[in-house]
Short mmCIF file of C-alpha atoms in Angstrom, two decimals:
data_model
loop_
_atom_site.label_atom_id
_atom_site.label_comp_id
_atom_site.label_asym_id
_atom_site.label_seq_id
_atom_site.Cartn_x
_atom_site.Cartn_y
_atom_site.Cartn_z
CA MET P 1 75.10 2.38 -31.69
CA ILE P 2 73.01 2.31 -28.53
CA ILE P 3 69.38 1.48 -27.87
CA GLY P 4 67.52 4.10 -25.84
CA ARG P 5 64.07 5.28 -24.81
CA ILE P 6 63.04 8.86 -25.65
CA VAL P 7 62.19 10.45 -22.29
CA GLY P 8 62.01 14.16 -23.11
CA ASN P 9 62.22 17.19 -25.35
CA VAL P 10 64.72 20.07 -25.33
CA TRP P 11 64.04 23.63 -26.57
CA ALA P 12 66.81 26.13 -27.27
CA THR P 13 66.00 29.33 -29.16
CA ARG P 14 69.56 30.75 -29.04
CA LYS P 15 71.69 28.17 -30.85
CA GLU P 16 74.15 27.58 -33.72
CA ASP P 17 72.51 28.49 -37.03
CA THR P 18 73.25 25.08 -38.56
CA LEU P 19 71.03 23.54 -35.85
CA ASN P 20 67.95 25.59 -36.69
CA GLY P 21 64.91 23.49 -37.51
CA LEU P 22 66.29 20.35 -35.85
CA LYS P 23 64.41 18.48 -33.12
CA PHE P 24 66.34 17.60 -29.92
CA LEU P 25 65.19 14.67 -27.79
CA VAL P 26 66.42 13.41 -24.39
CA ILE P 27 67.53 9.75 -24.58
CA LYS P 28 67.76 7.29 -21.68
CA PRO P 29 70.20 4.56 -22.79
CA MET P 30 68.99 0.96 -22.24
CA ASP P 31 71.36 -1.83 -21.16
CA HIS P 32 69.79 -5.10 -22.25
CA TYR P 33 71.97 -7.40 -20.19
CA TYR P 34 72.68 -5.89 -16.75
CA ASP P 35 70.01 -3.14 -16.74
CA LYS P 36 72.67 -0.63 -15.74
CA GLU P 37 71.41 2.92 -15.11
CA LEU P 38 73.21 5.11 -17.66
CA PRO P 39 73.08 8.92 -17.82
CA THR P 40 70.78 10.64 -20.31
CA PHE P 41 72.03 12.56 -23.35
CA VAL P 42 70.49 14.49 -26.24
CA ALA P 43 70.10 13.31 -29.83
CA VAL P 44 68.87 14.95 -33.02
CA ASP P 45 65.74 13.37 -34.53
CA THR P 46 65.16 13.43 -38.29
CA ILE P 47 62.97 10.32 -38.44
CA GLY P 48 59.90 11.55 -36.57
CA ALA P 49 60.35 9.65 -33.31
CA GLY P 50 58.42 10.67 -30.18
CA ILE P 51 58.38 10.41 -26.39
CA GLY P 52 58.31 6.82 -25.12
CA GLU P 53 59.58 5.23 -28.33
CA ILE P 54 62.62 2.91 -28.30
CA VAL P 55 65.21 4.08 -30.80
CA LEU P 56 68.63 3.26 -32.28
CA VAL P 57 71.10 6.14 -31.75
CA THR P 58 74.47 6.71 -33.44
CA LYS P 59 77.06 8.81 -31.53
CA GLY P 60 80.29 10.63 -32.41
CA SER P 61 81.31 11.94 -35.83
CA SER P 62 79.16 9.28 -37.53
CA ALA P 63 76.10 11.15 -36.19
CA ARG P 64 76.80 13.85 -38.80
CA LYS P 65 76.36 11.34 -41.67
CA ILE P 66 72.64 12.01 -42.02
CA LEU P 67 70.89 14.17 -44.64
CA GLY P 68 73.82 16.39 -45.48
CA LYS P 69 74.57 17.38 -41.86
CA ASP P 70 78.31 16.79 -42.25
CA ASN P 71 78.99 20.39 -41.21
CA ALA P 72 76.58 20.57 -38.30
CA PRO P 73 77.97 20.42 -34.74
CA ILE P 74 75.97 17.32 -33.71
CA ASP P 75 77.35 14.22 -31.95
CA ALA P 76 74.25 12.01 -31.53
CA THR P 77 71.47 11.20 -33.99
CA ILE P 78 68.43 8.89 -33.92
CA VAL P 79 68.88 6.57 -36.95
CA GLY P 80 66.02 4.11 -36.42
CA ILE P 81 62.80 3.42 -34.53
CA ILE P 82 63.09 -0.07 -33.08
CA ASP P 83 60.37 -2.66 -33.73
CA SER P 84 61.80 -5.33 -31.43
CA VAL P 85 64.91 -6.48 -29.57
CA GLU P 86 65.53 -10.21 -29.00
CA ILE P 87 68.02 -11.02 -26.21
CA ASP P 88 69.48 -14.47 -25.45
CA LYS P 89 70.96 -14.47 -21.89
CA GLU P 90 72.91 -17.70 -22.44
CA MET X 1 74.97 16.19 -27.14
CA ILE X 2 74.71 16.68 -23.41
CA ILE X 3 72.82 19.16 -21.25
CA GLY X 4 74.96 20.91 -18.66
CA ARG X 5 75.04 23.85 -16.27
CA ILE X 6 77.87 26.39 -16.61
CA VAL X 7 79.61 26.40 -13.22
CA GLY X 8 82.85 28.24 -13.89
CA ASN X 9 85.38 30.09 -16.02
CA VAL X 10 88.91 29.05 -17.07
CA TRP X 11 91.75 31.45 -17.93
CA ALA X 12 94.89 30.32 -19.75
CA THR X 13 97.28 32.93 -21.12
CA ARG X 14 99.82 30.43 -22.52
CA LYS X 15 97.87 28.38 -25.06
CA GLU X 16 97.69 27.21 -28.69
CA ASP X 17 97.44 30.23 -31.00
CA THR X 18 94.28 28.92 -32.69
CA LEU X 19 92.54 29.15 -29.29
CA ASN X 20 93.27 32.86 -28.76
CA GLY X 21 90.15 34.94 -28.21
CA LEU X 22 87.98 31.93 -27.29
CA LYS X 23 86.05 31.75 -24.00
CA PHE X 24 86.40 28.54 -21.91
CA LEU X 25 83.65 27.60 -19.49
CA VAL X 26 83.45 24.75 -16.92
CA ILE X 27 80.39 22.51 -17.55
CA LYS X 28 78.67 20.26 -15.00
CA PRO X 29 76.77 17.63 -17.03
CA MET X 30 73.13 17.08 -15.99
CA ASP X 31 71.52 13.62 -16.01
CA HIS X 32 67.77 14.17 -16.31
CA TYR X 33 66.70 10.66 -15.36
CA TYR X 34 68.90 9.28 -12.56
CA ASP X 35 70.55 12.55 -11.44
CA LYS X 36 73.94 10.86 -11.66
CA GLU X 37 76.91 13.00 -10.57
CA LEU X 38 79.14 13.31 -13.65
CA PRO X 39 82.60 14.90 -13.76
CA THR X 40 83.01 18.46 -15.05
CA PHE X 41 84.72 19.30 -18.34
CA VAL X 42 85.52 22.46 -20.32
CA ALA X 43 83.70 23.74 -23.41
CA VAL X 44 84.31 26.65 -25.78
CA ASP X 45 81.54 29.26 -25.82
CA THR X 46 80.80 31.26 -28.98
CA ILE X 47 77.13 32.00 -28.18
CA GLY X 48 77.54 34.31 -25.19
CA ALA X 49 76.46 31.94 -22.43
CA GLY X 50 77.26 32.72 -18.79
CA ILE X 51 77.62 31.17 -15.31
CA GLY X 52 74.47 29.38 -14.12
CA GLU X 53 72.91 28.99 -17.55
CA ILE X 54 71.78 25.54 -18.80
CA VAL X 55 73.34 24.78 -22.19
CA LEU X 56 73.49 22.17 -24.96
CA VAL X 57 77.09 20.97 -25.53
CA THR X 58 78.49 19.00 -28.48
CA LYS X 59 81.61 16.87 -27.88
CA GLY X 60 84.25 15.17 -30.04
CA SER X 61 85.25 16.14 -33.58
CA SER X 62 81.78 17.62 -34.19
CA ALA X 63 82.70 20.37 -31.69
CA ARG X 64 85.01 21.82 -34.36
CA LYS X 65 82.09 22.36 -36.76
CA ILE X 66 81.38 25.88 -35.51
CA LEU X 67 82.35 29.17 -37.18
CA GLY X 68 85.27 27.88 -39.16
CA LYS X 69 87.03 26.21 -36.21
CA ASP X 70 87.70 22.99 -38.13
CA ASN X 71 91.44 23.36 -37.51
CA ALA X 72 91.28 24.32 -33.85
CA PRO X 73 92.17 21.70 -31.21
CA ILE X 74 88.79 21.83 -29.42
CA ASP X 75 86.67 18.81 -28.40
CA ALA X 76 83.64 20.43 -26.69
CA THR X 77 81.53 23.43 -27.73
CA ILE X 78 78.39 25.08 -26.38
CA VAL X 79 75.90 25.02 -29.30
CA GLY X 80 72.75 26.31 -27.61
CA ILE X 81 71.32 28.01 -24.53
CA ILE X 82 68.40 25.91 -23.32
CA ASP X 83 64.98 27.47 -22.76
CA SER X 84 63.35 24.37 -21.27
CA VAL X 85 63.65 20.60 -20.89
CA GLU X 86 60.51 18.45 -20.62
CA ILE X 87 61.04 14.97 -19.13
CA ASP X 88 58.47 12.15 -19.04
CA LYS X 89 59.52 9.53 -16.44
CA GLU X 90 57.08 6.86 -17.71
CA MET R 1 88.45 19.69 -23.03
CA ILE R 2 89.43 18.62 -19.54
CA ILE R 3 91.43 20.30 -16.79
CA GLY R 4 94.21 18.15 -15.37
CA ARG R 5 97.35 18.23 -13.27
CA ILE R 6 100.60 16.94 -14.77
CA VAL R 7 101.74 14.15 -12.43
CA GLY R 8 104.43 12.39 -14.42
CA ASN R 9 106.65 11.78 -17.43
CA VAL R 10 106.71 8.85 -19.87
CA TRP R 11 109.75 7.68 -21.86
CA ALA R 12 109.47 5.32 -24.84
CA THR R 13 112.47 4.84 -27.10
CA ARG R 14 110.79 2.32 -29.45
CA LYS R 15 107.82 4.18 -30.90
CA GLU R 16 106.07 5.31 -34.11
CA ASP R 17 108.41 7.56 -36.12
CA THR R 18 105.86 10.40 -36.29
CA LEU R 19 106.06 10.60 -32.47
CA ASN R 20 109.81 11.16 -32.33
CA GLY R 21 110.78 14.35 -30.50
CA LEU R 22 107.42 14.69 -28.73
CA LYS R 23 107.13 14.95 -24.92
CA PHE R 24 104.62 12.65 -23.20
CA LEU R 25 103.20 13.65 -19.82
CA VAL R 26 100.90 11.77 -17.41
CA ILE R 27 97.70 13.73 -16.67
CA LYS R 28 95.45 13.35 -13.61
CA PRO R 29 92.04 14.75 -14.65
CA MET R 30 90.47 17.20 -12.17
CA ASP R 31 86.72 17.27 -11.47
CA HIS R 32 85.90 20.74 -10.17
CA TYR R 33 82.43 19.95 -8.83
CA TYR R 34 82.36 16.49 -7.22
CA ASP R 35 86.12 15.88 -6.92
CA LYS R 36 85.66 12.49 -8.54
CA GLU R 37 88.83 10.37 -8.83
CA LEU R 38 89.38 9.82 -12.55
CA PRO R 39 92.01 7.53 -14.14
CA THR R 40 95.24 9.05 -15.50
CA PHE R 41 96.06 9.20 -19.21
CA VAL R 42 98.94 10.49 -21.35
CA ALA R 43 99.02 13.70 -23.40
CA VAL R 44 101.52 15.21 -25.80
CA ASP R 45 103.00 18.53 -24.68
CA THR R 46 104.08 21.14 -27.23
CA ILE R 47 103.67 24.19 -24.94
CA GLY R 48 106.44 23.53 -22.44
CA ALA R 49 104.34 22.48 -19.47
CA GLY R 50 105.92 20.68 -16.51
CA ILE R 51 105.16 18.44 -13.52
CA GLY R 52 102.65 19.95 -11.07
CA GLU R 53 101.18 22.45 -13.54
CA ILE R 54 97.39 22.60 -14.16
CA VAL R 55 96.68 22.33 -17.89
CA LEU R 56 93.87 22.31 -20.46
CA VAL R 57 93.87 19.05 -22.50
CA THR R 58 92.04 18.30 -25.76
CA LYS R 59 91.23 14.64 -26.51
CA GLY R 60 90.18 12.62 -29.57
CA SER R 61 90.85 13.52 -33.23
CA SER R 62 90.95 17.24 -32.31
CA ALA R 63 94.21 16.52 -30.45
CA ARG R 64 95.90 16.17 -33.86
CA LYS R 65 95.03 19.77 -34.80
CA ILE R 66 98.25 21.19 -33.37
CA LEU R 67 101.39 22.27 -35.32
CA GLY R 68 100.82 20.09 -38.33
CA LYS R 69 100.36 16.84 -36.39
CA ASP R 70 97.29 15.82 -38.40
CA ASN R 71 98.99 12.58 -39.43
CA ALA R 72 100.42 11.63 -36.04
CA PRO R 73 98.72 8.86 -34.04
CA ILE R 74 97.98 11.05 -30.97
CA ASP R 75 94.63 11.31 -29.13
CA ALA R 76 95.39 13.80 -26.31
CA THR R 77 97.29 17.10 -26.39
CA ILE R 78 97.98 19.84 -23.84
CA VAL R 79 96.61 23.05 -25.43
CA GLY R 80 97.01 25.52 -22.56
CA ILE R 81 98.61 26.15 -19.17
CA ILE R 82 95.87 27.35 -16.83
CA ASP R 83 96.25 30.60 -14.88
CA SER R 84 93.07 30.21 -12.83
CA VAL R 85 89.73 28.40 -12.60
CA GLU R 86 86.73 30.15 -11.01
CA ILE R 87 83.92 27.81 -9.88
CA ASP R 88 80.45 28.89 -8.70
CA LYS R 89 78.79 26.01 -6.78
CA GLU R 90 75.29 27.59 -6.90
CA MET Y 1 88.66 -2.63 -30.39
CA ILE Y 2 86.67 -4.60 -27.85
CA ILE Y 3 85.86 -8.30 -27.50
CA GLY Y 4 82.18 -9.04 -27.01
CA ARG Y 5 79.60 -11.80 -27.09
CA ILE Y 6 76.59 -11.42 -29.42
CA VAL Y 7 73.54 -11.63 -27.13
CA GLY Y 8 70.72 -10.42 -29.34
CA ASN Y 9 69.18 -9.07 -32.52
CA VAL Y 10 67.59 -5.68 -33.23
CA TRP Y 11 64.89 -4.97 -35.85
CA ALA Y 12 64.02 -1.45 -37.01
CA THR Y 13 61.86 -1.00 -40.10
CA ARG Y 14 61.82 2.85 -39.97
CA LYS Y 15 65.47 3.86 -40.26
CA GLU Y 16 68.01 5.93 -42.22
CA ASP Y 17 68.08 4.75 -45.86
CA THR Y 18 71.86 4.16 -45.79
CA LEU Y 19 71.24 1.53 -43.09
CA ASN Y 20 68.83 -0.56 -45.15
CA GLY Y 21 69.95 -4.17 -45.56
CA LEU Y 22 72.35 -4.06 -42.61
CA LYS Y 23 72.12 -6.52 -39.71
CA PHE Y 24 72.17 -5.06 -36.16
CA LEU Y 25 73.33 -7.23 -33.28
CA VAL Y 26 73.37 -6.58 -29.50
CA ILE Y 27 76.90 -6.92 -28.06
CA LYS Y 28 77.81 -7.65 -24.43
CA PRO Y 29 81.41 -6.40 -23.98
CA MET Y 30 83.78 -8.87 -22.27
CA ASP Y 31 86.48 -7.71 -19.81
CA HIS Y 32 89.16 -10.40 -19.80
CA TYR Y 33 90.96 -9.24 -16.66
CA TYR Y 34 88.48 -8.04 -14.02
CA ASP Y 35 85.26 -9.48 -15.52
CA LYS Y 36 83.62 -6.08 -15.15
CA GLU Y 37 79.95 -5.92 -16.16
CA LEU Y 38 79.78 -3.42 -19.04
CA PRO Y 39 76.60 -2.11 -20.71
CA THR Y 40 75.43 -3.60 -24.02
CA PHE Y 41 75.53 -1.70 -27.31
CA VAL Y 42 74.62 -2.41 -30.94
CA ALA Y 43 77.01 -3.19 -33.80
CA VAL Y 44 76.55 -3.70 -37.53
CA ASP Y 45 77.47 -7.17 -38.79
CA THR Y 46 78.81 -7.68 -42.31
CA ILE Y 47 80.78 -10.88 -41.57
CA GLY Y 48 77.90 -13.27 -40.87
CA ALA Y 49 78.27 -13.60 -37.11
CA GLY Y 50 75.44 -15.01 -34.99
CA ILE Y 51 74.03 -15.17 -31.45
CA GLY Y 52 76.49 -16.56 -28.90
CA GLU Y 53 79.62 -15.97 -31.00
CA ILE Y 54 82.58 -14.02 -29.56
CA VAL Y 55 83.53 -11.16 -31.87
CA LEU Y 56 86.00 -8.29 -32.32
CA VAL Y 57 84.18 -4.93 -32.57
CA THR Y 58 85.54 -1.58 -33.77
CA LYS Y 59 83.86 1.59 -32.44
CA GLY Y 60 83.77 5.28 -33.41
CA SER Y 61 84.47 6.74 -36.86
CA SER Y 62 86.71 3.75 -37.71
CA ALA Y 63 83.53 1.61 -37.73
CA ARG Y 64 82.59 3.27 -41.04
CA LYS Y 65 85.76 1.96 -42.73
CA ILE Y 66 84.11 -1.25 -43.91
CA LEU Y 67 82.84 -2.06 -47.42
CA GLY Y 68 82.30 1.50 -48.56
CA LYS Y 69 80.17 2.53 -45.56
CA ASP Y 70 82.09 5.79 -45.06
CA ASN Y 71 78.86 7.76 -45.43
CA ALA Y 72 76.65 5.59 -43.25
CA PRO Y 73 75.76 6.80 -39.74
CA ILE Y 74 77.24 3.78 -37.92
CA ASP Y 75 79.58 3.90 -34.88
CA ALA Y 76 80.21 0.18 -34.15
CA THR Y 77 81.01 -2.70 -36.52
CA ILE Y 78 81.89 -6.37 -36.04
CA VAL Y 79 85.27 -6.80 -37.80
CA GLY Y 80 86.15 -10.37 -36.85
CA ILE Y 81 84.84 -13.63 -35.37
CA ILE Y 82 87.26 -14.68 -32.66
CA ASP Y 83 88.81 -18.17 -32.68
CA SER Y 84 90.57 -17.85 -29.31
CA VAL Y 85 91.78 -15.39 -26.67
CA GLU Y 86 94.89 -16.22 -24.59
CA ILE Y 87 95.21 -14.24 -21.35
CA ASP Y 88 98.29 -14.16 -19.08
CA LYS Y 89 97.27 -12.85 -15.61
CA GLU Y 90 100.89 -12.28 -14.47
CA MET C 1 96.91 8.05 -25.03
CA ILE C 2 96.82 5.46 -22.29
CA ILE C 3 99.50 3.32 -20.66
CA GLY C 4 98.66 -0.36 -20.53
CA ARG C 5 100.16 -3.80 -19.95
CA ILE C 6 99.81 -6.43 -22.69
CA VAL C 7 97.99 -9.35 -21.04
CA GLY C 8 96.95 -11.49 -23.99
CA ASN C 9 96.65 -12.41 -27.65
CA VAL C 10 93.55 -12.60 -29.86
CA TRP C 11 93.16 -14.82 -32.93
CA ALA C 12 90.40 -14.29 -35.51
CA THR C 13 90.58 -16.12 -38.84
CA ARG C 14 87.30 -14.72 -40.23
CA LYS C 15 87.80 -10.98 -40.30
CA GLU C 16 87.74 -7.83 -42.47
CA ASP C 17 90.28 -8.17 -45.29
CA THR C 18 92.02 -4.88 -44.39
CA LEU C 19 92.89 -6.46 -41.01
CA ASN C 20 94.72 -9.47 -42.46
CA GLY C 21 98.29 -9.79 -41.24
CA LEU C 22 97.76 -7.52 -38.22
CA LYS C 23 98.53 -8.68 -34.66
CA PHE C 24 95.82 -8.11 -32.02
CA LEU C 25 96.82 -7.86 -28.36
CA VAL C 26 94.69 -7.60 -25.18
CA ILE C 27 95.55 -4.46 -23.16
CA LYS C 28 94.92 -3.90 -19.45
CA PRO C 29 94.90 -0.11 -18.94
CA MET C 30 97.05 1.16 -16.05
CA ASP C 31 95.96 4.08 -13.82
CA HIS C 32 99.12 5.56 -12.31
CA TYR C 33 97.42 7.65 -9.63
CA TYR C 34 94.44 5.78 -8.12
CA ASP C 35 95.21 2.28 -9.43
CA LYS C 36 91.65 2.03 -10.70
CA GLU C 37 90.70 -1.33 -12.28
CA LEU C 38 89.77 -0.53 -15.89
CA PRO C 39 88.29 -2.98 -18.44
CA THR C 40 90.55 -4.59 -21.05
CA PHE C 41 90.38 -3.77 -24.74
CA VAL C 42 92.20 -4.87 -27.92
CA ALA C 43 94.88 -2.94 -29.81
CA VAL C 44 96.72 -3.54 -33.06
CA ASP C 45 100.48 -3.98 -32.69
CA THR C 46 102.87 -2.91 -35.47
CA ILE C 47 105.90 -2.30 -33.24
CA GLY C 48 106.64 -5.85 -32.14
CA ALA C 49 105.44 -5.64 -28.55
CA GLY C 50 104.78 -8.82 -26.53
CA ILE C 51 102.95 -10.20 -23.48
CA GLY C 52 103.88 -8.45 -20.22
CA GLU C 53 105.31 -5.33 -21.85
CA ILE C 54 104.07 -1.85 -20.82
CA VAL C 55 102.96 0.11 -23.88
CA LEU C 56 101.58 3.47 -25.01
CA VAL C 57 98.24 3.04 -26.85
CA THR C 58 96.39 5.57 -29.02
CA LYS C 59 92.61 5.19 -29.34
CA GLY C 60 89.88 6.50 -31.67
CA SER C 61 90.35 7.71 -35.26
CA SER C 62 93.98 8.65 -34.49
CA ALA C 63 94.71 4.92 -34.19
CA ARG C 64 94.40 4.70 -37.98
CA LYS C 65 97.30 7.15 -38.48
CA ILE C 66 99.95 4.41 -38.57
CA LEU C 67 101.69 2.97 -41.64
CA GLY C 68 98.97 3.77 -44.15
CA LYS C 69 96.12 2.19 -42.18
CA ASP C 70 93.82 5.18 -42.70
CA ASN C 71 91.21 2.93 -44.33
CA ALA C 72 91.37 0.05 -41.86
CA PRO C 73 88.57 -0.34 -39.30
CA ILE C 74 90.84 -0.09 -36.23
CA ASP C 75 90.24 2.11 -33.14
CA ALA C 76 93.27 1.29 -30.92
CA THR C 77 96.96 0.96 -31.81
CA ILE C 78 100.15 0.41 -29.81
CA VAL C 79 102.40 3.38 -30.68
CA GLY C 80 105.29 2.86 -28.27
CA ILE C 81 106.96 0.41 -25.87
CA ILE C 82 107.51 2.25 -22.61
CA ASP C 83 110.99 2.38 -21.01
CA SER C 84 109.89 4.11 -17.80
CA VAL C 85 107.13 6.15 -16.16
CA GLU C 86 107.99 8.70 -13.45
CA ILE C 87 105.05 9.75 -11.25
CA ASP C 88 105.07 12.62 -8.72
CA LYS C 89 102.15 12.17 -6.26
CA GLU C 90 102.37 15.74 -4.90
#
């Protein structure tokens, strides 16, 4: 999974039917060791996360393993809203 | 998913039978935070998108989850035409 | 999918049985917008493509969706020989 | 798989039900040849690994192939605690 | 697939049961066109390859398609020992 900050919303009226009713959020990945700047991507939100929140995102086919979405063409899903991250830069 | 701009068309007469009749478009990924330049790739279009439009693209095995394409060798599909993207660079 | 040029051949006598009889070609990915230099990889060819040709390549689990190869350990397959690519650098 | 050092912990109270009870650890990938700095990511731990340990991590859909997690939305799992790595820089 | 040189061994006593008995080797990917330096990763070997050999490696879910490993959490497998690679830098 990756940790990312929600930095935006995406609206698309014309889309695959199986995606209707889903919320699409723009994610800025966070690198907790080298602070690398990584490109944004879009994830589906089914947990009620909002702009500015730090979230846990699952990518790839595993992203479909939420609430019966196994047949939806999605490849990134928010699976948790993060309370805290503890890093030990040994 | 990623957000990208359609920047081209691809024609291939000699191809896998299961790909016949599909439209192949060249996608330039868009990074909404750092404007990173990312390499182009090709996606299948089943929604009727065209050159210059900003689209939502699903990659990997999830790309096959559109209109019964589960047995087609495709790894990227346009799943929506984007109306607007709202970014909050906190 | 990605567009690439075939730049080489690979021979491997000792290999997984399910790969016997398959042709392995070295692909140089092509980036049609920024001309980024991307590392080569190897794809299976079942279409009869040859050195120097520009091809459409599918990667990941979708690469197994050709001629009953669902149980072969392959992650990249040539699925088309490209006639032309039209790019519009708006 | 990749080799990585565990550099942190992640806590997320609001998350997908199928993830309840799982431990999430921040992994810094290790490149044993060029020492490249690679961005961190998060993996599930079911082996009892802890901060500072060097571990073997599986990514993608294969990450779900542990203890009946095939329906959990996870894309990275710690599958071993590494005793030693021997590198031969010919 | 990718072409890589085996540059090391990995030992992990505490690991997922389904991985017992498997050999883990460190792979340095080889880029045959631009000689890019790519980070190392770990692959399972079931063919009897050894340090210094040039091998063909399959990554992702396809890596599980060897000798009944479909339920093992592996994402990279050596599928061939390469005899020769012929490159044509047009």
